[in-house]
């Protein structure tokens, strides 16, 4: 980690670019202005999908900061993006509890403050070609959910915690039209995780509207969809909860084999899955370096392969000791001229490996959620 910080500091302070320019390959010149370093980025052959411009996806090639700046957070809102005034807003706690109550934002700000840096990835990320930037790593500030629930006095039969957003949309359910709020749930046991926060800040500032102002759930270790924005109600119930974003959408359909028989597993997207991507290749005009990120599990190792060569261990940088954040990595590469494919794979502390693109876990998955197979990116070296 220290090495990465020092290196970046040096690069940022690294003086004028002019001296290095003559050494740069021509196709890197266009990218020069967007890098803060003496090194130039060589663009990937495939360009990111432009279909999702409104989502504000991360541009891996210009990524320099381990904490994603607030204006660069990607945004997903299935029912649009409501603009809420703090004075019109409250958080209601209802259902199977001793002490139902309503919180203002000031009430929540007066409670014990806690922060967490968390990598949040949309479960649809990597689900189709060119969609690889729906992920961010930000510092969230708020108050723990667990103590709010404890103080509320959950009844013995309460097993489910439902989080309702303020955003709403029309849904047809078995021929009935309803207007309903975005909602996701967790078991009470999962919701009592002391790291889960009711957040009113990101990177030290109030939440932007698009990211959930005035309050959102931040659930480290869960896919994006669990992190309910524009939170307005938390409800304790005595049965499991389903709804569009638990039981119809964000459902992974996978074919599994048991004793020669097919078992169709339909599972609700929940906890994050191990993932990594090659982010960019840089050059100082002479040597090459492959940079990337890995997340979704407690990453202890990342390996990189060029074409059909051997897997080689990358050097881990920032974030490597935190299971909730992405880990930056890099590998120096003695590149030869021509077109190459670069693949990365992440390995977790418990031994879990990011599946290969042709692993049955990936190939027998029929829906695009949770597409965490190894990614190969093509690049042309002059
Ligand atoms: N209320 C509400 N919360 C929501 C959503 C939504 O549509 N409405 N989208 C979810 C999904 S699918 C993702 S990926 C994350 C994205 O968080 P961000 O927009 O802050 O990046 O928000 C989640 N929380
Ligand atoms: Mo998402």
CSV table of C-alpha atoms and ligand atoms in Angstrom, one decimal:
chain,number,residue,atom,x,y,z
A,1,UNK,CA,0.0,0.0,0.0
A,2,UNK,CA,2.8,2.4,0.9
A,3,UNK,CA,4.5,1.6,-2.3
A,4,UNK,CA,1.4,2.5,-4.3
A,5,UNK,CA,0.9,5.8,-2.6
A,6,UNK,CA,4.5,6.8,-2.9
A,7,UNK,CA,4.5,5.9,-6.6
A,8,UNK,CA,1.3,7.9,-7.3
A,9,UNK,CA,2.6,10.9,-5.4
A,10,UNK,CA,5.8,10.8,-7.4
A,11,UNK,CA,3.8,10.5,-10.6
A,12,UNK,CA,1.5,13.4,-9.8
A,13,UNK,CA,4.4,15.6,-8.9
A,14,UNK,CA,6.3,14.2,-11.9
A,15,UNK,CA,6.9,17.5,-13.6
A,16,UNK,CA,6.0,18.5,-17.2
A,17,UNK,CA,5.1,16.0,-19.7
A,18,UNK,CA,7.1,17.5,-22.6
A,19,UNK,CA,10.3,15.5,-21.9
A,20,UNK,CA,8.5,12.2,-22.2
A,21,UNK,CA,6.3,13.0,-25.2
A,22,UNK,CA,8.8,12.0,-27.9
A,23,UNK,CA,8.9,8.5,-26.5
A,24,UNK,CA,5.2,7.8,-26.6
A,25,UNK,CA,3.5,5.6,-29.1
A,26,UNK,CA,1.3,7.7,-31.4
A,27,UNK,CA,-2.0,6.2,-30.3
A,28,UNK,CA,-1.3,7.0,-26.7
A,29,UNK,CA,-0.9,10.7,-27.3
A,30,UNK,CA,-4.7,11.3,-27.5
A,31,UNK,CA,-5.0,9.9,-24.0
A,32,UNK,CA,-2.2,11.9,-22.6
A,33,UNK,CA,-4.2,14.7,-21.2
A,34,UNK,CA,-6.4,12.4,-19.2
A,35,UNK,CA,-3.5,10.8,-17.2
A,36,UNK,CA,-1.8,12.4,-14.3
A,37,UNK,CA,1.3,10.4,-14.7
A,38,UNK,CA,4.4,10.3,-16.9
A,39,UNK,CA,3.1,7.1,-18.3
A,40,UNK,CA,0.7,7.0,-21.2
A,41,UNK,CA,-2.3,4.7,-21.4
A,42,UNK,CA,-2.5,2.4,-24.4
A,43,UNK,CA,-6.2,2.1,-25.3
A,44,UNK,CA,-8.0,-1.3,-25.3
A,45,UNK,CA,-9.1,-2.5,-28.7
A,46,UNK,CA,-12.8,-2.8,-27.7
A,47,UNK,CA,-14.4,0.4,-26.6
A,48,UNK,CA,-16.9,0.6,-23.7
A,49,UNK,CA,-20.6,0.4,-24.6
A,50,UNK,CA,-22.1,3.8,-25.1
A,51,UNK,CA,-25.6,2.5,-24.6
A,52,UNK,CA,-25.4,3.3,-20.9
A,53,UNK,CA,-24.2,6.9,-20.9
A,54,UNK,CA,-26.7,7.9,-18.2
A,55,UNK,CA,-25.3,5.4,-15.8
A,56,UNK,CA,-22.0,7.4,-15.6
A,57,UNK,CA,-19.9,4.2,-15.7
A,58,UNK,CA,-16.3,4.1,-14.6
A,59,UNK,CA,-13.7,4.6,-17.4
A,60,UNK,CA,-11.0,2.1,-16.4
A,61,UNK,CA,-8.4,3.7,-18.6
A,62,UNK,CA,-8.5,7.0,-16.8
A,63,UNK,CA,-8.9,5.5,-13.3
A,64,UNK,CA,-6.2,6.9,-11.1
A,65,UNK,CA,-7.8,7.3,-7.7
A,66,UNK,CA,-8.5,4.3,-5.3
A,67,UNK,CA,-11.4,6.2,-3.8
A,68,UNK,CA,-13.9,7.0,-6.6
A,69,UNK,CA,-14.5,10.8,-6.7
A,70,UNK,CA,-18.2,11.5,-5.9
A,71,UNK,CA,-19.0,12.9,-9.4
A,72,UNK,CA,-17.6,9.7,-10.9
A,73,UNK,CA,-19.9,7.3,-9.0
A,74,UNK,CA,-22.0,5.3,-11.5
A,75,UNK,CA,-25.8,5.5,-10.9
A,76,UNK,CA,-28.6,3.1,-11.3
A,77,UNK,CA,-32.2,4.0,-10.7
A,78,UNK,CA,-34.9,1.6,-11.8
A,79,UNK,CA,-37.7,4.0,-11.1
A,80,UNK,CA,-35.9,7.2,-12.1
A,81,UNK,CA,-34.1,9.4,-9.7
A,82,UNK,CA,-36.3,11.2,-7.2
A,83,UNK,CA,-35.2,14.6,-5.9
A,84,UNK,CA,-36.1,14.8,-2.2
A,85,UNK,CA,-36.0,17.8,0.1
A,86,UNK,CA,-34.7,17.1,3.5
A,87,UNK,CA,-37.6,18.9,5.2
A,88,UNK,CA,-40.1,16.7,3.3
A,89,UNK,CA,-38.4,13.5,4.3
A,90,UNK,CA,-38.4,11.1,7.2
A,91,UNK,CA,-37.4,7.5,7.8
A,92,UNK,CA,-40.1,5.3,9.3
A,93,UNK,CA,-39.5,2.2,11.3
A,94,UNK,CA,-42.5,-0.1,11.4
A,95,UNK,CA,-43.8,-3.6,11.6
A,96,UNK,CA,-43.0,-6.2,14.3
A,97,UNK,CA,-41.2,-3.9,16.8
A,98,UNK,CA,-41.9,-2.6,20.3
A,99,UNK,CA,-41.2,1.0,19.5
A,100,UNK,CA,-42.2,2.2,16.0
A,101,UNK,CA,-40.6,5.6,15.3
A,102,UNK,CA,-39.9,8.2,12.8
A,103,UNK,CA,-36.4,9.7,12.3
A,104,UNK,CA,-35.5,13.0,10.8
A,105,UNK,CA,-32.0,13.4,9.2
A,106,UNK,CA,-30.9,15.4,12.2
A,107,UNK,CA,-32.0,12.5,14.5
A,108,UNK,CA,-29.8,10.1,12.5
A,109,UNK,CA,-26.8,12.5,12.4
A,110,UNK,CA,-26.9,12.7,16.2
A,111,UNK,CA,-26.4,9.0,16.5
A,112,UNK,CA,-23.0,7.4,16.6
A,113,UNK,CA,-21.1,8.0,13.4
A,114,UNK,CA,-19.4,5.2,11.5
A,115,UNK,CA,-17.6,5.1,8.2
A,116,UNK,CA,-16.9,2.3,5.7
A,117,UNK,CA,-15.0,2.2,2.4
A,118,UNK,CA,-16.9,-0.2,0.2
A,119,UNK,CA,-16.7,-1.4,-3.4
A,120,UNK,CA,-20.2,-1.4,-4.8
A,121,UNK,CA,-20.8,-3.2,-8.0
A,122,UNK,CA,-24.1,-3.5,-9.9
A,123,UNK,CA,-24.9,-7.2,-10.3
A,124,UNK,CA,-25.5,-6.5,-14.0
A,125,UNK,CA,-22.0,-5.3,-14.4
A,126,UNK,CA,-20.1,-7.4,-17.0
A,127,UNK,CA,-23.4,-8.9,-18.1
A,128,UNK,CA,-23.0,-7.8,-21.7
A,129,UNK,CA,-20.2,-6.7,-23.9
A,130,UNK,CA,-18.6,-3.4,-23.0
A,131,UNK,CA,-20.5,-3.0,-19.8
A,132,UNK,CA,-17.7,-3.2,-17.3
A,133,UNK,CA,-17.7,0.1,-15.4
A,134,UNK,CA,-20.7,-0.2,-13.0
A,135,UNK,CA,-18.5,-0.4,-10.0
A,136,UNK,CA,-17.2,2.2,-7.5
A,137,UNK,CA,-15.3,2.4,-4.3
A,138,UNK,CA,-16.3,5.2,-2.0
A,139,UNK,CA,-16.1,6.2,1.7
A,140,UNK,CA,-19.6,6.2,3.2
A,141,UNK,CA,-20.6,7.9,6.4
A,142,UNK,CA,-23.6,7.2,8.5
A,143,UNK,CA,-24.9,5.3,11.6
A,144,UNK,CA,-25.1,1.5,12.2
A,145,UNK,CA,-28.5,-0.1,11.3
A,146,UNK,CA,-28.0,-2.8,14.0
A,147,UNK,CA,-28.3,-0.4,16.9
A,148,UNK,CA,-31.4,1.2,15.4
A,149,UNK,CA,-33.0,-2.2,15.2
A,150,UNK,CA,-31.9,-3.2,18.7
A,151,UNK,CA,-33.4,0.0,20.2
A,152,UNK,CA,-36.6,-0.6,18.3
A,153,UNK,CA,-37.1,-4.0,20.1
A,154,UNK,CA,-37.7,-6.5,17.3
A,155,UNK,CA,-40.5,-9.0,18.3
A,156,UNK,CA,-39.5,-12.7,18.6
A,157,UNK,CA,-41.3,-13.6,15.4
A,158,UNK,CA,-39.6,-10.9,13.3
A,159,UNK,CA,-37.3,-12.6,10.8
A,160,UNK,CA,-37.2,-10.2,7.8
A,161,UNK,CA,-36.1,-6.6,7.4
A,162,UNK,CA,-37.6,-4.8,4.3
A,163,UNK,CA,-36.0,-1.6,3.0
A,164,UNK,CA,-38.3,0.7,1.0
A,165,UNK,CA,-37.0,3.5,-1.2
A,166,UNK,CA,-38.9,6.7,-2.0
A,167,UNK,CA,-38.8,5.9,-5.7
A,168,UNK,CA,-41.8,4.1,-7.2
A,169,UNK,CA,-43.0,2.6,-10.4
A,170,UNK,CA,-45.9,0.7,-12.0
A,171,UNK,CA,-45.8,-3.0,-11.9
A,172,UNK,CA,-48.2,-5.6,-13.2
A,173,UNK,CA,-48.4,-8.6,-10.8
A,174,UNK,CA,-50.7,-11.5,-11.9
A,175,UNK,CA,-52.8,-9.0,-13.9
A,176,UNK,CA,-53.1,-6.5,-11.1
A,177,UNK,CA,-51.6,-3.1,-11.7
A,178,UNK,CA,-49.8,-1.6,-8.7
A,179,UNK,CA,-47.7,1.4,-7.9
A,180,UNK,CA,-44.9,0.3,-5.7
A,181,UNK,CA,-41.7,1.5,-4.1
A,182,UNK,CA,-38.3,0.0,-4.9
A,183,UNK,CA,-37.8,-2.5,-2.1
A,184,UNK,CA,-35.2,-5.1,-1.1
A,185,UNK,CA,-35.0,-7.2,2.0
A,186,UNK,CA,-32.6,-9.1,4.2
A,187,UNK,CA,-33.0,-11.7,6.9
A,188,UNK,CA,-32.9,-10.1,10.4
A,189,UNK,CA,-29.6,-11.9,11.1
A,190,UNK,CA,-28.0,-10.5,7.9
A,191,UNK,CA,-29.4,-7.0,8.7
A,192,UNK,CA,-27.8,-7.1,12.2
A,193,UNK,CA,-24.3,-7.0,10.7
A,194,UNK,CA,-22.7,-4.1,12.6
A,195,UNK,CA,-21.0,-3.0,9.3
A,196,UNK,CA,-24.3,-2.2,7.6
A,197,UNK,CA,-24.9,1.6,7.7
A,198,UNK,CA,-27.7,4.1,7.2
A,199,UNK,CA,-25.7,6.6,5.2
A,200,UNK,CA,-26.2,10.3,4.8
A,201,UNK,CA,-22.7,11.0,3.4
A,202,UNK,CA,-20.3,9.9,0.7
A,203,UNK,CA,-16.7,11.0,0.6
A,204,UNK,CA,-17.4,13.5,3.4
A,205,UNK,CA,-20.3,15.2,1.7
A,206,UNK,CA,-24.1,14.8,1.7
A,207,UNK,CA,-25.3,12.2,-0.8
A,208,UNK,CA,-25.8,13.4,-4.4
A,209,UNK,CA,-29.5,13.1,-5.4
A,210,UNK,CA,-28.6,10.3,-7.9
A,211,UNK,CA,-26.9,8.3,-5.2
A,212,UNK,CA,-29.7,8.3,-2.7
A,213,UNK,CA,-30.1,11.7,-0.9
A,214,UNK,CA,-31.0,12.0,1.9
A,215,UNK,CA,-30.4,8.5,3.1
A,216,UNK,CA,-29.4,5.1,1.8
A,217,UNK,CA,-28.4,1.7,3.0
A,218,UNK,CA,-24.8,0.7,2.6
A,219,UNK,CA,-24.3,-3.1,3.0
A,220,UNK,CA,-20.6,-4.0,2.6
A,221,UNK,CA,-20.2,-7.4,0.9
A,222,UNK,CA,-23.5,-7.2,-1.0
A,223,UNK,CA,-24.2,-6.4,-4.6
A,224,UNK,CA,-25.4,-2.9,-5.5
A,225,UNK,CA,-29.0,-3.7,-5.6
A,226,UNK,CA,-29.1,-4.4,-1.8
A,227,UNK,CA,-28.0,-0.9,-1.1
A,228,UNK,CA,-31.4,0.8,-1.2
A,229,UNK,CA,-31.2,4.5,-2.0
A,230,UNK,CA,-33.7,7.2,-1.0
A,231,UNK,CA,-34.6,5.1,2.0
A,232,UNK,CA,-38.0,6.0,3.5
A,233,UNK,CA,-39.2,3.0,5.5
A,234,UNK,CA,-37.7,0.0,7.3
A,235,UNK,CA,-40.3,-2.7,8.1
A,236,UNK,CA,-39.9,-5.9,10.2
A,237,UNK,CA,-42.0,-8.8,9.1
A,238,UNK,CA,-42.5,-12.5,10.0
A,239,UNK,CA,-42.2,-14.0,6.6
A,240,UNK,CA,-39.6,-13.8,3.8
A,241,UNK,CA,-40.3,-10.9,1.5
A,242,UNK,CA,-40.3,-11.0,-2.3
A,243,UNK,CA,-40.9,-8.3,-4.9
A,244,UNK,CA,-39.6,-7.3,-8.3
A,245,UNK,CA,-36.0,-6.7,-7.1
A,246,UNK,CA,-35.9,-9.8,-4.9
A,247,UNK,CA,-37.9,-12.4,-6.7
A,248,UNK,CA,-38.5,-11.4,-10.3
A,249,UNK,CA,-35.7,-9.1,-11.5
A,250,UNK,CA,-32.2,-9.6,-10.1
A,251,UNK,CA,-32.8,-13.4,-10.1
A,252,UNK,CA,-30.0,-15.6,-11.3
A,253,UNK,CA,-31.0,-18.7,-13.3
A,254,UNK,CA,-28.4,-21.4,-13.4
A,255,UNK,CA,-28.4,-25.0,-14.6
A,256,UNK,CA,-26.7,-27.3,-12.1
A,257,UNK,CA,-26.0,-31.0,-12.3
A,258,UNK,CA,-27.0,-33.4,-9.5
A,259,UNK,CA,-26.6,-37.2,-10.0
A,260,UNK,CA,-26.9,-36.8,-13.7
A,261,UNK,CA,-30.1,-34.7,-13.3
A,262,UNK,CA,-30.5,-31.0,-14.0
A,263,UNK,CA,-31.4,-28.8,-11.1
A,264,UNK,CA,-32.5,-25.3,-12.1
A,265,UNK,CA,-31.3,-22.9,-9.4
A,266,UNK,CA,-33.2,-19.6,-9.3
A,267,UNK,CA,-31.5,-17.4,-6.7
A,268,UNK,CA,-32.0,-13.8,-5.6
A,269,UNK,CA,-28.9,-11.7,-6.2
A,270,UNK,CA,-27.4,-11.0,-2.8
A,271,UNK,CA,-23.8,-11.1,-1.6
A,272,UNK,CA,-21.1,-10.0,-4.0
A,273,UNK,CA,-19.1,-12.4,-6.0
A,274,UNK,CA,-15.3,-12.5,-6.6
A,275,UNK,CA,-14.3,-10.4,-9.6
A,276,UNK,CA,-11.4,-8.6,-11.3
A,277,UNK,CA,-10.6,-6.8,-14.5
A,278,UNK,CA,-7.5,-5.6,-16.3
A,279,UNK,CA,-8.1,-1.8,-16.1
A,280,UNK,CA,-5.4,-0.3,-18.3
A,281,UNK,CA,-2.0,-0.8,-19.8
A,282,UNK,CA,0.5,2.0,-19.5
A,283,UNK,CA,3.9,2.6,-21.0
A,284,UNK,CA,6.7,5.1,-20.3
A,285,UNK,CA,7.6,4.6,-24.0
A,286,UNK,CA,9.8,1.7,-23.1
A,287,UNK,CA,8.4,-0.7,-20.5
A,288,UNK,CA,4.8,-1.7,-20.1
A,289,UNK,CA,2.7,-2.3,-17.0
A,290,UNK,CA,-0.7,-3.9,-16.7
A,291,UNK,CA,-3.0,-2.3,-14.0
A,292,UNK,CA,-6.2,-3.7,-12.6
A,293,UNK,CA,-8.6,-4.1,-9.8
A,294,UNK,CA,-10.1,-7.1,-7.9
A,295,UNK,CA,-13.0,-7.1,-5.5
A,296,UNK,CA,-16.2,-8.9,-4.3
A,297,UNK,CA,-14.3,-11.1,-1.8
A,298,UNK,CA,-11.3,-11.0,0.5
A,299,UNK,CA,-8.7,-10.9,-2.2
A,300,UNK,CA,-5.3,-12.3,-1.4
A,301,UNK,CA,-3.9,-13.0,-4.8
A,302,UNK,CA,-4.4,-11.9,-8.4
A,303,UNK,CA,-2.9,-13.6,-11.4
A,304,UNK,CA,-2.5,-12.3,-15.0
A,305,UNK,CA,-2.1,-14.1,-18.2
A,306,UNK,CA,-1.1,-12.7,-21.6
A,307,UNK,CA,-2.4,-14.7,-24.5
A,308,UNK,CA,-1.9,-18.4,-23.7
A,309,UNK,CA,1.1,-17.8,-21.5
A,310,UNK,CA,1.6,-18.8,-17.9
A,311,UNK,CA,-0.4,-17.2,-15.1
A,312,UNK,CA,1.8,-14.8,-13.3
A,313,UNK,CA,1.2,-13.2,-9.8
A,314,UNK,CA,0.4,-9.5,-9.9
A,315,UNK,CA,1.7,-7.2,-7.2
A,316,UNK,CA,-1.1,-6.1,-4.9
A,317,UNK,CA,-1.5,-2.5,-4.0
A,318,UNK,CA,-4.0,-0.3,-2.3
A,319,UNK,CA,-7.0,-2.1,-0.6
A,320,UNK,CA,-5.3,-5.5,-0.2
A,321,UNK,CA,-6.2,-6.0,3.5
A,322,UNK,CA,-9.8,-4.9,3.3
A,323,UNK,CA,-12.4,-7.4,2.3
A,324,UNK,CA,-14.9,-4.7,1.5
A,325,UNK,CA,-12.9,-2.7,-0.9
A,326,UNK,CA,-11.3,-3.3,-4.3
A,327,UNK,CA,-7.6,-4.2,-4.4
A,328,UNK,CA,-5.5,-2.5,-7.0
A,329,UNK,CA,-2.9,-4.6,-8.6
A,330,UNK,CA,-0.2,-4.3,-11.3
A,331,UNK,CA,2.2,-6.5,-13.3
A,332,UNK,CA,5.2,-5.3,-15.3
A,333,UNK,CA,5.0,-6.7,-18.8
A,334,UNK,CA,7.7,-7.3,-21.3
A,335,UNK,CA,5.4,-6.7,-24.3
A,336,UNK,CA,6.2,-7.7,-27.8
A,337,UNK,CA,4.6,-5.8,-30.8
A,338,UNK,CA,1.3,-7.1,-32.0
A,339,UNK,CA,-2.1,-7.8,-30.7
A,340,UNK,CA,-2.5,-9.5,-27.3
A,341,UNK,CA,-5.2,-10.7,-25.0
A,342,UNK,CA,-4.9,-9.9,-21.3
A,343,UNK,CA,-6.8,-11.9,-18.7
A,344,UNK,CA,-6.9,-11.6,-14.9
A,345,UNK,CA,-8.2,-13.8,-12.2
A,346,UNK,CA,-8.7,-13.1,-8.5
A,347,UNK,CA,-8.2,-15.5,-5.6
A,348,UNK,CA,-9.8,-15.1,-2.2
A,349,UNK,CA,-8.5,-15.9,1.2
A,350,UNK,CA,-10.8,-18.9,1.5
A,351,UNK,CA,-9.3,-20.3,-1.7
A,352,UNK,CA,-12.2,-19.4,-4.0
A,353,UNK,CA,-11.0,-18.5,-7.5
A,354,UNK,CA,-12.7,-16.2,-10.0
A,355,UNK,CA,-14.2,-18.7,-12.6
A,356,UNK,CA,-12.9,-18.9,-16.1
A,357,UNK,CA,-15.1,-17.6,-18.9
A,358,UNK,CA,-15.8,-21.2,-19.9
A,359,UNK,CA,-16.4,-22.5,-16.4
A,360,UNK,CA,-19.9,-24.2,-16.1
A,361,UNK,CA,-20.7,-21.7,-13.4
A,362,UNK,CA,-20.6,-19.1,-16.1
A,363,UNK,CA,-21.7,-21.0,-19.2
A,364,UNK,CA,-24.7,-22.6,-17.5
A,365,UNK,CA,-25.9,-19.4,-16.1
A,366,UNK,CA,-28.8,-18.2,-18.3
A,367,UNK,CA,-29.3,-14.7,-16.9
A,368,UNK,CA,-26.7,-11.9,-17.1
A,369,UNK,CA,-26.6,-11.0,-13.3
A,370,UNK,CA,-23.5,-12.0,-11.4
A,371,UNK,CA,-21.3,-12.3,-14.5
A,372,UNK,CA,-18.0,-12.6,-12.7
A,373,UNK,CA,-16.1,-14.8,-15.2
A,374,UNK,CA,-12.5,-13.9,-16.1
A,375,UNK,CA,-12.3,-11.1,-18.6
A,376,UNK,CA,-9.9,-11.0,-21.5
A,377,UNK,CA,-9.2,-7.6,-23.0
A,378,UNK,CA,-7.5,-7.1,-26.3
A,379,UNK,CA,-4.7,-4.6,-26.9
A,380,UNK,CA,-2.4,-3.6,-29.8
A,381,UNK,CA,1.2,-2.9,-29.0
A,382,UNK,CA,3.1,-0.9,-31.6
B,1,LIG,N1,-34.3,3.1,-4.1
B,1,LIG,C1,-33.5,2.5,-5.0
B,1,LIG,N2,-32.3,2.0,-4.5
B,1,LIG,C2,-31.5,1.4,-5.4
B,1,LIG,C3,-31.8,1.3,-6.7
B,1,LIG,C4,-33.0,1.8,-7.2
B,1,LIG,O1,-33.4,1.7,-8.4
B,1,LIG,N3,-33.8,2.4,-6.3
B,1,LIG,N4,-30.9,0.6,-7.6
B,1,LIG,C5,-30.0,-0.3,-6.9
B,1,LIG,C6,-29.0,-0.8,-7.8
B,1,LIG,S1,-29.5,-2.0,-8.9
B,1,LIG,C7,-27.7,-0.5,-7.8
B,1,LIG,S2,-26.5,-1.2,-8.8
B,1,LIG,C8,-27.2,0.6,-6.8
B,1,LIG,C9,-26.4,1.6,-7.5
B,1,LIG,O2,-26.0,2.6,-6.6
B,1,LIG,P1,-25.4,4.0,-7.1
B,1,LIG,O3,-26.5,4.5,-8.0
B,1,LIG,O4,-25.2,4.8,-5.9
B,1,LIG,O5,-24.2,3.7,-7.8
B,1,LIG,O6,-28.3,1.2,-6.1
B,1,LIG,C10,-29.3,0.3,-5.7
B,1,LIG,N5,-30.3,1.0,-4.9
B,2,LIG,MO1,-27.8,-2.9,-10.0
